[in-house]
Coordinates of N, CA and C in Angstrom, one line a residue:
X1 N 116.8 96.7 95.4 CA 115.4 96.8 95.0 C 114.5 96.6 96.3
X2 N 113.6 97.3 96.2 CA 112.5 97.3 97.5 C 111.3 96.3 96.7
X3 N 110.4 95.5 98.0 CA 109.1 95.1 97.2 C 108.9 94.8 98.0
X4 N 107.3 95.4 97.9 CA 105.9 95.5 98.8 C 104.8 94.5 98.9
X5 N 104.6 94.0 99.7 CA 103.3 93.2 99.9 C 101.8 93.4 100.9
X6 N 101.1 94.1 100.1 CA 100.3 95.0 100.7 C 98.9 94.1 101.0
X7 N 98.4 93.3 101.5 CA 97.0 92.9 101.6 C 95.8 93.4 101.9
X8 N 94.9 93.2 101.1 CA 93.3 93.6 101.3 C 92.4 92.4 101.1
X9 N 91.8 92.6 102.4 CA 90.7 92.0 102.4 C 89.3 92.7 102.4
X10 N 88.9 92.4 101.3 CA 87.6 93.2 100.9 C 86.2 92.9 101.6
X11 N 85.8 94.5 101.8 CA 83.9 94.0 102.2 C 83.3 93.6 100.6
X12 N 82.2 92.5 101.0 CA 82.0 92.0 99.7 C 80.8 93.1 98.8
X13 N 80.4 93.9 99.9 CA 79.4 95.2 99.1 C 80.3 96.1 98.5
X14 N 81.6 96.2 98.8 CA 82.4 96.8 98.1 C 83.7 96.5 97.4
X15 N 83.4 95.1 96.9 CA 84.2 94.7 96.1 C 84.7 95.4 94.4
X16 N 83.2 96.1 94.5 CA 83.5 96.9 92.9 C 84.2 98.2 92.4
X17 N 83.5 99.1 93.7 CA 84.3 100.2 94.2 C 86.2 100.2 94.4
X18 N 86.4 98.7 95.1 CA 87.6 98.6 95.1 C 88.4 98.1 93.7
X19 N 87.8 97.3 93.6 CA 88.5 97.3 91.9 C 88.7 98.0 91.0
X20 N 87.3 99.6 91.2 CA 88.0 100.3 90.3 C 89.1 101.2 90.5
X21 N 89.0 101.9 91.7 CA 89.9 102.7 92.9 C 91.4 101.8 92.5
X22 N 91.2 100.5 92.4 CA 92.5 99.9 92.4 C 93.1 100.3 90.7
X23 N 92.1 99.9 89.7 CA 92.5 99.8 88.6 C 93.5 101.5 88.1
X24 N 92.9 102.6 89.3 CA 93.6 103.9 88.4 C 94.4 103.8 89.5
X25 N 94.9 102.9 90.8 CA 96.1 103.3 91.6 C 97.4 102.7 90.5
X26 N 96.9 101.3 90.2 CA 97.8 100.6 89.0 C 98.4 101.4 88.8
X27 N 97.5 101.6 87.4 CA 98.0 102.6 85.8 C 98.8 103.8 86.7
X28 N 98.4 104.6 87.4 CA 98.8 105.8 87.7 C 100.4 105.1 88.4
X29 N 100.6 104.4 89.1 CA 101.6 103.8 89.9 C 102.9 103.6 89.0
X30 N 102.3 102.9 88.4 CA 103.3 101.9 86.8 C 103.8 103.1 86.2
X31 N 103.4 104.4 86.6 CA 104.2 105.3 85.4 C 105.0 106.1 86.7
X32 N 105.2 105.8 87.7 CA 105.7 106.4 89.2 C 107.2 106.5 88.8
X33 N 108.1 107.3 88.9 CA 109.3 107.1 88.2 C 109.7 105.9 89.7
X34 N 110.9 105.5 89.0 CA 111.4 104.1 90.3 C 110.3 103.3 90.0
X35 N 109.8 102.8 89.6 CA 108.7 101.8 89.4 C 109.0 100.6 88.8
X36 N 109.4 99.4 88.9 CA 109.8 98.3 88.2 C 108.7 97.3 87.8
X37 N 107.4 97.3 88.7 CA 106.6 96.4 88.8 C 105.3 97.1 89.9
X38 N 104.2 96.5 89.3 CA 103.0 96.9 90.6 C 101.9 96.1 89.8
X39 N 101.4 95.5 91.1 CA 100.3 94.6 90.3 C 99.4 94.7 91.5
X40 N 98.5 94.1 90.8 CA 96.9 93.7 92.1 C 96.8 92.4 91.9
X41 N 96.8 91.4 93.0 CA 96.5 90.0 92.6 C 95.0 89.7 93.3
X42 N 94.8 88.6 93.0 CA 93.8 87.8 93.9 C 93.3 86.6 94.6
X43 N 93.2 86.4 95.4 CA 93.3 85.0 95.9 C 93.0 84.3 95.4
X44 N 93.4 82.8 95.2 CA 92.8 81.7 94.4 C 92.1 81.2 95.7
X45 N 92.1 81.2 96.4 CA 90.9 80.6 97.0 C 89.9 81.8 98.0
X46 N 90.1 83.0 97.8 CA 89.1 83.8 98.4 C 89.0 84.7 97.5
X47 N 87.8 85.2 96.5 CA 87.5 86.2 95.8 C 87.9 87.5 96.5
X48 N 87.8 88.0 97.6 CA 87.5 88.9 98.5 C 89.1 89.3 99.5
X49 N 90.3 88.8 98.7 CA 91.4 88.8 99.3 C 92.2 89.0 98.7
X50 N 93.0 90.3 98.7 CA 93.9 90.9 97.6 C 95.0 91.3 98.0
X51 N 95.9 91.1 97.3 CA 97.1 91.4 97.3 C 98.3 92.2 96.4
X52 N 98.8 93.1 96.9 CA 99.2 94.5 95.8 C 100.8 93.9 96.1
X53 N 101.7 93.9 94.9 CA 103.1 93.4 94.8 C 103.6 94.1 94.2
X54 N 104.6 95.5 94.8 CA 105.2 96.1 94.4 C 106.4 96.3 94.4
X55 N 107.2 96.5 93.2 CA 108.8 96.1 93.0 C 109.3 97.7 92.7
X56 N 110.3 98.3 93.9 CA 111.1 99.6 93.3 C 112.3 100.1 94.1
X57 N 112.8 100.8 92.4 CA 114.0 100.9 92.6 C 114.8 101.1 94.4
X58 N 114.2 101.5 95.1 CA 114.7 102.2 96.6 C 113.8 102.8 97.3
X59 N 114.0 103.3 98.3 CA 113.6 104.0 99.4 C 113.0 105.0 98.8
X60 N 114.0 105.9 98.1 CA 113.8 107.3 97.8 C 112.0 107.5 97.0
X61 N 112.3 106.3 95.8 CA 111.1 106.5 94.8 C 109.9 105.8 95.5
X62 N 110.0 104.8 96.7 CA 108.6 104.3 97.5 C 108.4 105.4 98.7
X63 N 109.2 106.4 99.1 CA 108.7 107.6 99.3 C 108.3 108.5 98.7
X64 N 108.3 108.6 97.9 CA 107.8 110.0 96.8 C 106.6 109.3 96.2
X65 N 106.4 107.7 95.7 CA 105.3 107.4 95.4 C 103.9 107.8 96.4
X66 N 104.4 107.4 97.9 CA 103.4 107.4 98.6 C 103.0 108.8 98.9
X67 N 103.4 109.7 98.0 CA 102.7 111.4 98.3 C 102.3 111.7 97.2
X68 N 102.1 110.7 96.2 CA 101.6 111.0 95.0 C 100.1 111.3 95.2
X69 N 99.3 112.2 94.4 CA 98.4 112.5 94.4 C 96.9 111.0 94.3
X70 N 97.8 110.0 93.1 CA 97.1 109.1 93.1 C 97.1 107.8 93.5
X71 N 97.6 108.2 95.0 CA 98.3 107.0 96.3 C 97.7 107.2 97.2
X72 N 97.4 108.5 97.2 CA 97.1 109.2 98.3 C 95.3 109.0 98.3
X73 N 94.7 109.6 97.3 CA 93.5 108.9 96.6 C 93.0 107.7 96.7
X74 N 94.0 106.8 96.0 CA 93.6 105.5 96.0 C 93.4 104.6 97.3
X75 N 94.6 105.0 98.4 CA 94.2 104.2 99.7 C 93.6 104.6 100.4
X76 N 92.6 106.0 100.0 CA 91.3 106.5 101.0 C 90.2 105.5 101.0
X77 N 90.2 105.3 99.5 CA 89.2 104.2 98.5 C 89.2 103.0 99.6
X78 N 90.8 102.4 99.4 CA 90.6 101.3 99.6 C 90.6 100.9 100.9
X79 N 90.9 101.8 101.7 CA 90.7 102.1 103.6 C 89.1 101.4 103.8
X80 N 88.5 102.7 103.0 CA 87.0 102.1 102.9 C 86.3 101.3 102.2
X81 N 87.3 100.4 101.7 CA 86.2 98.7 101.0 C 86.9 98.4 101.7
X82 N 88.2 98.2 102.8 CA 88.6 97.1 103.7 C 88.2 96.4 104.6
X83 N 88.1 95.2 104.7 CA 87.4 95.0 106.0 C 88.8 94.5 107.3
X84 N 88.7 95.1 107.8 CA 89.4 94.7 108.6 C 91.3 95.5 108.1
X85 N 92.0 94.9 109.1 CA 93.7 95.2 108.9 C 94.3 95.5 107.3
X86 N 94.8 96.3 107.2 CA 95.6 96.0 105.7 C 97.1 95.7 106.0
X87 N 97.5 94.4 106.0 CA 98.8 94.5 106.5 C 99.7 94.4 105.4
X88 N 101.1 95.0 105.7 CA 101.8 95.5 104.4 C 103.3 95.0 105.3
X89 N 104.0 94.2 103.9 CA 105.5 93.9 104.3 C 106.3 94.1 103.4
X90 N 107.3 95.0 104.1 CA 108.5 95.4 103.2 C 110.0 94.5 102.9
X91 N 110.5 94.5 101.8 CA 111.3 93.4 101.6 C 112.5 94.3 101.0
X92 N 113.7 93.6 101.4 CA 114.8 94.1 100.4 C 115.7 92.9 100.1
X93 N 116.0 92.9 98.6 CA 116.7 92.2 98.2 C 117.7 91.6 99.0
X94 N 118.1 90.4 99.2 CA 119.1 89.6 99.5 C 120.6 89.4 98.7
X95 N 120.0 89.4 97.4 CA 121.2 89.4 96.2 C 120.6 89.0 95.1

């Protein structure tokens, strides 16, 4: 299993815009075939600091997700409410 740790840190004028951009990357994601898990979290101590946790099957299906129509969509969105770096860590299972 692959899982993703994507961070955003939001501009605060566009915290709304990104929540909703985020809300249809979800839904659209969660039905990605290979998809085990995808969520949007938020910081407990920074409103304005997000973090995307995505769990899948392999390589194959976190390639094909990222040319999805609504991946492709959604990180233009969220490019533009970022402030600053979006840094993203890839993980693979241990056992």
């Amino acid at each position: 299993m692959i899982r993703v740790v994507a961070k955003v840190l939001v501009k605060k004028d566009k915290k709304d815009a990104f929540v909703e951009a985020c809300r249809e990357l979800v839904q659209a994601s969660r039905q990605d075939e290979g998809n085990i898990g995808y969520t949007l979290n938020v910081s407990a101590d920074n409103p304005l600091q997000f973090a995307f946790i995505e769990n899948w099957r392999d390589q194959d299906v976190l390639d094909a997700h990222m040319k999805q129509p609504h991946f492709v969509k959604g990180t233009a969105t969220i490019s533009e409410c970022a402030d600053g770096e979006m840094p993203i860590e890839v993980f693979n299972d241990v056992w």
